[in-house]
Tab-separated table of C-alpha atoms (C1' of nucleotides) in Angstrom:
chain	number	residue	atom	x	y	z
V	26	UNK	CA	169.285	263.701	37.333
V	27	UNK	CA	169.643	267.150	37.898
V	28	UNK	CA	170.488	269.964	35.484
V	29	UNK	CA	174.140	270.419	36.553
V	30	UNK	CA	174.558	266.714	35.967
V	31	UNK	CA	174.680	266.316	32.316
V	32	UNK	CA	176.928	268.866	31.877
V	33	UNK	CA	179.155	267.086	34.564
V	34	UNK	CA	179.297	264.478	32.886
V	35	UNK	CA	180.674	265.250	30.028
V	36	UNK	CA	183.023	268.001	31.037
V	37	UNK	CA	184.727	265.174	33.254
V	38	UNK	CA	184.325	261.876	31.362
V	39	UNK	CA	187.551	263.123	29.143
V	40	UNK	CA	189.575	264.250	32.523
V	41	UNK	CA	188.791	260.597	34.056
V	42	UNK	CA	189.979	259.493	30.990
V	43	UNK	CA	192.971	261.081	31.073
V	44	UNK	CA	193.638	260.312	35.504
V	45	UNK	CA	193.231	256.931	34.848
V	46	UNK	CA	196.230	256.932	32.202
V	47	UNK	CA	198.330	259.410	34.081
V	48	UNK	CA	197.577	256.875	36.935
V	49	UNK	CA	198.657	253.864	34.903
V	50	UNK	CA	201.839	255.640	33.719
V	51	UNK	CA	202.578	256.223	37.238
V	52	UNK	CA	201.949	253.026	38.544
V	53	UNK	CA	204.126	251.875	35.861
V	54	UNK	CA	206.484	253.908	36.608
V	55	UNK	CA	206.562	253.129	40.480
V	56	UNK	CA	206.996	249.833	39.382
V	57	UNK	CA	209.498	249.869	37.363
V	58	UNK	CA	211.697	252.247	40.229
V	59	UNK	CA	211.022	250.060	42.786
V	60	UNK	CA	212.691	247.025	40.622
V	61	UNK	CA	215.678	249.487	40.716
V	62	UNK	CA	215.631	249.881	44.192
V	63	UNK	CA	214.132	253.718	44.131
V	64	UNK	CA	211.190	254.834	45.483
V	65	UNK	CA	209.313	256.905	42.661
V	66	UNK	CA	210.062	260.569	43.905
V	67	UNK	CA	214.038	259.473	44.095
V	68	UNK	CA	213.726	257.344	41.079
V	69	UNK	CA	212.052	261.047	39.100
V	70	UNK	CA	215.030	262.974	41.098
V	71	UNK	CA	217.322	261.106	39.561
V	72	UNK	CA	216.510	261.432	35.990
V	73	UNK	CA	216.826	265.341	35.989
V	74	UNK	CA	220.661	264.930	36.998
V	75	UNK	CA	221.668	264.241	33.707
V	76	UNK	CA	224.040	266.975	34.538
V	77	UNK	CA	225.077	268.110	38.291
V	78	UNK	CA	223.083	270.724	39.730
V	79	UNK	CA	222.544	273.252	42.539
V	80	UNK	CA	219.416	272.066	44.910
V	81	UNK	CA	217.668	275.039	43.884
V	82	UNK	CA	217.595	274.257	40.557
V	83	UNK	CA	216.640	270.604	40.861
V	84	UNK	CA	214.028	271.965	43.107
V	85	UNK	CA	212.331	274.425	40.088
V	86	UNK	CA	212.708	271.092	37.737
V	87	UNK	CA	210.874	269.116	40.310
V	88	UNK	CA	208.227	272.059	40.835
V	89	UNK	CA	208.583	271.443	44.789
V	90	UNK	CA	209.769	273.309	47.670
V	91	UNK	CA	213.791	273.551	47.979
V	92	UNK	CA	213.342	271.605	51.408
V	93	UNK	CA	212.212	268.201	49.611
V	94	UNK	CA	215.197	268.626	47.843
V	95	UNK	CA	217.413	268.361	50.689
V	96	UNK	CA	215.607	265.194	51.717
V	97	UNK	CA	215.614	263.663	48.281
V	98	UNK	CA	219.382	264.651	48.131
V	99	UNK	CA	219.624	262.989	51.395
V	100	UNK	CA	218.269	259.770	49.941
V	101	UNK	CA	220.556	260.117	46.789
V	102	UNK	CA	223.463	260.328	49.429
V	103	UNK	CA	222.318	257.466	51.908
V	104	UNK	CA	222.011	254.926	48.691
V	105	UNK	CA	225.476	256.044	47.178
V	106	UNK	CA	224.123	258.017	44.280
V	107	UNK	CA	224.989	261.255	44.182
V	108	UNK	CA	227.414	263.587	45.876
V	109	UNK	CA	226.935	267.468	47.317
V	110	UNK	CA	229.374	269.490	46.257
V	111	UNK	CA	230.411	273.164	47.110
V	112	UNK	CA	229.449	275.605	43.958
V	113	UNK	CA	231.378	278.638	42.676
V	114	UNK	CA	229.201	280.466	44.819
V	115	UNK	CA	229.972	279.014	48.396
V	116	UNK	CA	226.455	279.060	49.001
V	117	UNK	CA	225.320	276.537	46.046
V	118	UNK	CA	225.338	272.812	46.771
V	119	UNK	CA	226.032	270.840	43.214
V	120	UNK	CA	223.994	267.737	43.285
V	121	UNK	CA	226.114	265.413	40.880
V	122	UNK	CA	225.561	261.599	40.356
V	123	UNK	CA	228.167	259.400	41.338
V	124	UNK	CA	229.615	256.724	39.508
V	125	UNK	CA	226.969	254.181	40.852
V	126	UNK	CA	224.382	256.966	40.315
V	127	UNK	CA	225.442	257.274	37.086
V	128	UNK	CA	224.701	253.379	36.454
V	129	UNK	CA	221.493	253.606	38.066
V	130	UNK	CA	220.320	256.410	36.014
V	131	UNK	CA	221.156	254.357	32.531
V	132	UNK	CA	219.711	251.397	34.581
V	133	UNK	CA	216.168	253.640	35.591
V	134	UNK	CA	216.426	255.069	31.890
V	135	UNK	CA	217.071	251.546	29.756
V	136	UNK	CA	214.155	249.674	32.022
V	137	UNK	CA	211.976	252.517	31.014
V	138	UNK	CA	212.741	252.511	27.601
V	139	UNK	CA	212.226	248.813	26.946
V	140	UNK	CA	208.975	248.079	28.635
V	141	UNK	CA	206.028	248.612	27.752
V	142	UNK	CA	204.904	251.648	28.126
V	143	UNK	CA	201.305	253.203	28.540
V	144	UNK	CA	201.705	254.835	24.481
V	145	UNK	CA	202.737	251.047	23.522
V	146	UNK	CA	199.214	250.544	22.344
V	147	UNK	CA	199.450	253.365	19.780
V	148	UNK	CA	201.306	253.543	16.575
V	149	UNK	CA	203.460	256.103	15.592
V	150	UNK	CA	200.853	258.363	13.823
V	151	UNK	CA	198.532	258.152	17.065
V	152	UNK	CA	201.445	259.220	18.931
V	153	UNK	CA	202.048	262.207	17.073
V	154	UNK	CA	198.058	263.008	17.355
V	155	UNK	CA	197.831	262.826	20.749
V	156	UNK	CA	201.126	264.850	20.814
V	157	UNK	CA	199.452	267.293	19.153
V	158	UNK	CA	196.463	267.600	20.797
V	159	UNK	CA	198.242	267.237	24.807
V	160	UNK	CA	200.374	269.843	23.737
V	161	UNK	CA	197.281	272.340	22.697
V	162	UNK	CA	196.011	271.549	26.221
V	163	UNK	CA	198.873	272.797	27.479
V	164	UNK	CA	198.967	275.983	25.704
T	1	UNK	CA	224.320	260.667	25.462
T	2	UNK	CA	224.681	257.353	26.398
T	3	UNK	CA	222.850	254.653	23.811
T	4	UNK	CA	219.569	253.934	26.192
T	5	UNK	CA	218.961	257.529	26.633
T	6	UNK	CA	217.351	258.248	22.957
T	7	UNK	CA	215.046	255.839	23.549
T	8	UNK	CA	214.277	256.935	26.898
T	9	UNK	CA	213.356	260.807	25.386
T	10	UNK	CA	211.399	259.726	22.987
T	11	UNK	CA	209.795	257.271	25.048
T	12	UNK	CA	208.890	259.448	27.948
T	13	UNK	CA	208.319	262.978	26.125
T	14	UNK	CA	204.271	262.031	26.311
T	15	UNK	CA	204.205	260.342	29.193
T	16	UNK	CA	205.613	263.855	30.228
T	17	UNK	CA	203.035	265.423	28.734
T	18	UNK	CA	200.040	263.324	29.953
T	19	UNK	CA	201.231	263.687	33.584
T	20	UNK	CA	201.453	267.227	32.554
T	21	UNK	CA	197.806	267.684	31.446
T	22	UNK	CA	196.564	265.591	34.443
T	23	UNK	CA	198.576	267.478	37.013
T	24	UNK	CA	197.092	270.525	35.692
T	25	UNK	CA	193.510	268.867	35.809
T	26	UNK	CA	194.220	267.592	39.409
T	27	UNK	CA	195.645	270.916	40.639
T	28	UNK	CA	192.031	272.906	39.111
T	29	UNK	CA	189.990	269.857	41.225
T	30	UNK	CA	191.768	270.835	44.240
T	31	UNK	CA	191.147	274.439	43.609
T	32	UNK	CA	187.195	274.063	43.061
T	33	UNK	CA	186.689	271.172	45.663
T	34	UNK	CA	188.139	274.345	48.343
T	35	UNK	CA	186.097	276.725	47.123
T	36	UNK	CA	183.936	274.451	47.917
T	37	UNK	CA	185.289	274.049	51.363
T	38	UNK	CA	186.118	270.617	50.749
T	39	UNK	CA	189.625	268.359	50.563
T	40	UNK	CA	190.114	267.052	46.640
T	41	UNK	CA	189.584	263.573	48.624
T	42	UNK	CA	186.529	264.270	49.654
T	43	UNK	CA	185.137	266.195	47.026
T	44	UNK	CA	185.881	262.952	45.134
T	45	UNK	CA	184.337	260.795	47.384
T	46	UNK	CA	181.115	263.130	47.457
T	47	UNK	CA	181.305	262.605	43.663
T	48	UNK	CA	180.735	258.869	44.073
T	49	UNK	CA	177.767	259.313	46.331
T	50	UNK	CA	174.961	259.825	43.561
T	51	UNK	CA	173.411	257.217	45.355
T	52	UNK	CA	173.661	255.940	48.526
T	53	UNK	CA	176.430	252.452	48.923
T	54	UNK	CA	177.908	250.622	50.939
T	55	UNK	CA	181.290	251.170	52.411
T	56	UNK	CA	183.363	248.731	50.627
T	57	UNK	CA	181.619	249.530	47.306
T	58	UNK	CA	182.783	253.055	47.741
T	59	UNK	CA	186.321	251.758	48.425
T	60	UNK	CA	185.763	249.741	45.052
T	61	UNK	CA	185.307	253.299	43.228
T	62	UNK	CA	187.635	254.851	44.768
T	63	UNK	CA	190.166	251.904	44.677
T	64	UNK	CA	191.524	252.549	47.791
T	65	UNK	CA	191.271	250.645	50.934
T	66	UNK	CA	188.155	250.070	52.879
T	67	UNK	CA	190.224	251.621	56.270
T	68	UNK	CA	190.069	254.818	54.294
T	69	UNK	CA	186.672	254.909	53.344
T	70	UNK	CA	185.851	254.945	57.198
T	71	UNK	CA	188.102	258.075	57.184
T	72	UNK	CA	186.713	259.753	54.196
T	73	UNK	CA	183.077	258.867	55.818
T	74	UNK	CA	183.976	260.242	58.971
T	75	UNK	CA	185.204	263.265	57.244
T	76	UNK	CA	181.963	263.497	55.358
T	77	UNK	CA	179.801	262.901	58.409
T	78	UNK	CA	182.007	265.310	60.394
T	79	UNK	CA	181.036	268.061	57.715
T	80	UNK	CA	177.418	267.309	58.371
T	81	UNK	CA	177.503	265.650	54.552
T	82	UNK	CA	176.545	262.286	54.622
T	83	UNK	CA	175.283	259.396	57.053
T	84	UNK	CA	175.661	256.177	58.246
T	85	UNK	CA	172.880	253.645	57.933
T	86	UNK	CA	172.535	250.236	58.486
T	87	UNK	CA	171.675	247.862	55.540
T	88	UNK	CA	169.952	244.673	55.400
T	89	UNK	CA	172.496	242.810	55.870
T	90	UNK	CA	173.724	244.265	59.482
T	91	UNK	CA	177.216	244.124	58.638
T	92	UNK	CA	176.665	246.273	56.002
T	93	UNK	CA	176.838	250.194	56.329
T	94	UNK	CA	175.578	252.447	53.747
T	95	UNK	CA	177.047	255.819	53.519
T	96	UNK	CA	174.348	258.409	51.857
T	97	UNK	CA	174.462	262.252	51.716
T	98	UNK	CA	172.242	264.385	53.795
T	99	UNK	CA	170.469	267.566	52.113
T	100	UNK	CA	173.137	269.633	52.512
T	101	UNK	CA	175.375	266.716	50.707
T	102	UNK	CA	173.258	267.015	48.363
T	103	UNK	CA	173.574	270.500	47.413
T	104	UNK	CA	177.449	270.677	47.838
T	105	UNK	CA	177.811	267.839	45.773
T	106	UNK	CA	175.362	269.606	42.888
T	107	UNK	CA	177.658	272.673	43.927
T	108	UNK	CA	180.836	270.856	43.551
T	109	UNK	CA	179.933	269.194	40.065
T	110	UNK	CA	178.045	272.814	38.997
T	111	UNK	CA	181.316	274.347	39.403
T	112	UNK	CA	183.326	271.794	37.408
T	113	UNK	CA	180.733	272.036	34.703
T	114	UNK	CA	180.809	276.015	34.670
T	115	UNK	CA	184.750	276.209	35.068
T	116	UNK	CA	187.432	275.852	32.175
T	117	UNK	CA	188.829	272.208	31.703
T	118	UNK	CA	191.756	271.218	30.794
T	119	UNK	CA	189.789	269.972	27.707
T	120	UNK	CA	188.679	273.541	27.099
T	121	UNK	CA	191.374	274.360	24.425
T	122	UNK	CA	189.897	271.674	22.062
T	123	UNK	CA	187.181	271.830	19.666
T	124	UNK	CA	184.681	268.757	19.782
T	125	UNK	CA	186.647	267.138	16.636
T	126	UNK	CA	189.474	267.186	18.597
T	127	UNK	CA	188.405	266.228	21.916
T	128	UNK	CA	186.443	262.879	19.930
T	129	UNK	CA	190.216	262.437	19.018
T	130	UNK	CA	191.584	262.632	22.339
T	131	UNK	CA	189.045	260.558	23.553
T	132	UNK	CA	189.507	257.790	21.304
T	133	UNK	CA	193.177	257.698	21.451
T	134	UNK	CA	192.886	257.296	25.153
T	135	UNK	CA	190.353	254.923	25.255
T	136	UNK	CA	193.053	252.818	23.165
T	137	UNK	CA	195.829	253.450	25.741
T	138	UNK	CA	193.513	252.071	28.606
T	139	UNK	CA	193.009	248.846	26.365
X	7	DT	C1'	184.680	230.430	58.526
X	8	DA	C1'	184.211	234.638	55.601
X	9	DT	C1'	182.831	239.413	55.199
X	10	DT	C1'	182.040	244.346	56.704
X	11	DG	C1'	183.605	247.943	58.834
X	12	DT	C1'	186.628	250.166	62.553
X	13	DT	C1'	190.758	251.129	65.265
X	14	DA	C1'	195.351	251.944	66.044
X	15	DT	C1'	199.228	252.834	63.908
X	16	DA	C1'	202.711	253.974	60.695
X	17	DC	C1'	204.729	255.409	56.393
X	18	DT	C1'	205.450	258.500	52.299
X	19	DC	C1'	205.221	262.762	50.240
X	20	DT	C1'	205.480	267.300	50.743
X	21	DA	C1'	205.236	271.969	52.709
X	22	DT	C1'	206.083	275.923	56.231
X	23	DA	C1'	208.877	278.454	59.322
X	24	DA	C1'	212.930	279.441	61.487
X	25	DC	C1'	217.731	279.176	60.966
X	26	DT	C1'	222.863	279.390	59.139
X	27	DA	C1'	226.183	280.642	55.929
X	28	DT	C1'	227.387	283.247	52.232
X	29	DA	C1'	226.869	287.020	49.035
P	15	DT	C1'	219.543	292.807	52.825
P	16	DA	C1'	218.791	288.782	49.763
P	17	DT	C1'	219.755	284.043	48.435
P	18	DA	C1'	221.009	278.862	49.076
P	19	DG	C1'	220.419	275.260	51.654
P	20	DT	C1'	219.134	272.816	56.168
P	21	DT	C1'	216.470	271.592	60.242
P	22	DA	C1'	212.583	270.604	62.789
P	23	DT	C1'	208.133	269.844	62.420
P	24	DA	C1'	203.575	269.121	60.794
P	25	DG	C1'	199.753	267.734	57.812
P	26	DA	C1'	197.534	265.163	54.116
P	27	DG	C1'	196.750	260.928	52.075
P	28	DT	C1'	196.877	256.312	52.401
P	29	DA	C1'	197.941	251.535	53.810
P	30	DT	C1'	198.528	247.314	57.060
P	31	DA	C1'	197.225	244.462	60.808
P	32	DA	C1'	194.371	243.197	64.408
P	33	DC	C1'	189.782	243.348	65.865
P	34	DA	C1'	184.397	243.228	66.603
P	35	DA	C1'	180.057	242.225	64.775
P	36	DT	C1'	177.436	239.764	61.741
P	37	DA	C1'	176.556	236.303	58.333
DNA sequence: TATTGTTATACTCTATAACTATA
DNA sequence: TATAGTTATAGAGTATAACAATA
């Protein structure tokens, strides 16, 4: 094995570690979306609209470009869940959830709440660790 | 707040985090693997190749679909990286790395070993921790 | 008949660039 | 002139289904 490989190894062993849960929690999450009848990316949309909001600003929360917004609010519009809405400012769409939007939300929101969830196999202690520690990672 | 939605917070603030920390981790992959002059895909893929395999053993690592592999291979070949051979059994293709596969993928993992991690912010106490406590979330 | 890999194709996610309306 | 959102389009990543060769 070469020199470079040791090293390797254990500078990524911890960052596998840590895909393969991100990748559970996401499969999870998929999942759990889908049995709501939302792909993921809509089913993540809709959970920041706790409150209506301009496209820009759901585009910032999302961290992606404003133009995915317009297609997610598309898909939002096409399934009945939210409304556009003209802003203050004439040029600001307000994204707001409509009544059924509203329902799937608390639906989205309750399923994800009572299943399991990839931090079900730690107690509350552990949780707090790892908390801790995800949170110094993050600086 | 509706009832469900407390749960939900507290619920989802570390999955937040952990998809977080492994964005982050994914987004510095995808930084090196270009330097590198390679997609995060296939720097992965060049990862796997320690040794030369077969194609559906690679899709097995990779846990993606064999049709893929073929495009990741091509990719690979395409870059002068890696070759097809036949195995024993005809049917069988093994995908291995040429010299200069070689050295980008001793490049590639060099440059994760020399770079900051994600892990970087934590002391060896604390990344035993993390380890541990993730190691218990994958069960 | 089952397995390996390939082809053709299609779908999702997401971005870039050019555009319109408003400020 | 700058900002919000939209449109048209394109690219990456990945899968499915049908297929050829081999076992």
């Amino acid at each position: 094995m070469p020199a470079s490989e040791d090293q390797f190894t254990e500078a990524q062993h911890l960052t596998t570690l840590i895909f393969r849960v991100a990748e559970r929690a996401k499969d999870a999450f998929t999942t759990i979306a889908g049995e709501c009848g939302l792909s993921a990316s809509v089913g993540r949309a809709l959970l920041t609209l706790e409150e209506p909001a301009p496209m820009h600003t759901i585009a910032a929360l999302l961290a992606c470009d404003p133009s995915y917004v317009t297609s997610l609010a598309d898909q939002l519009e096409s399934q009945g869940l939210a409304e556009r809405a003209v802003g203050d400012d004439r040029r600001v769409k307000l994204l707001k959830l409509t009544p059924a939007g509203l329902e799937a939300r608390e639906r989205l929101a309750g399923a994800i709440a009572a299943g399991p969830s990839v931090t079900s196999a730690l107690d509350a202690r552990q949780r707090r660790e790892l908390t801790a520690l995800l949170e110094r990672m993050l600086g």
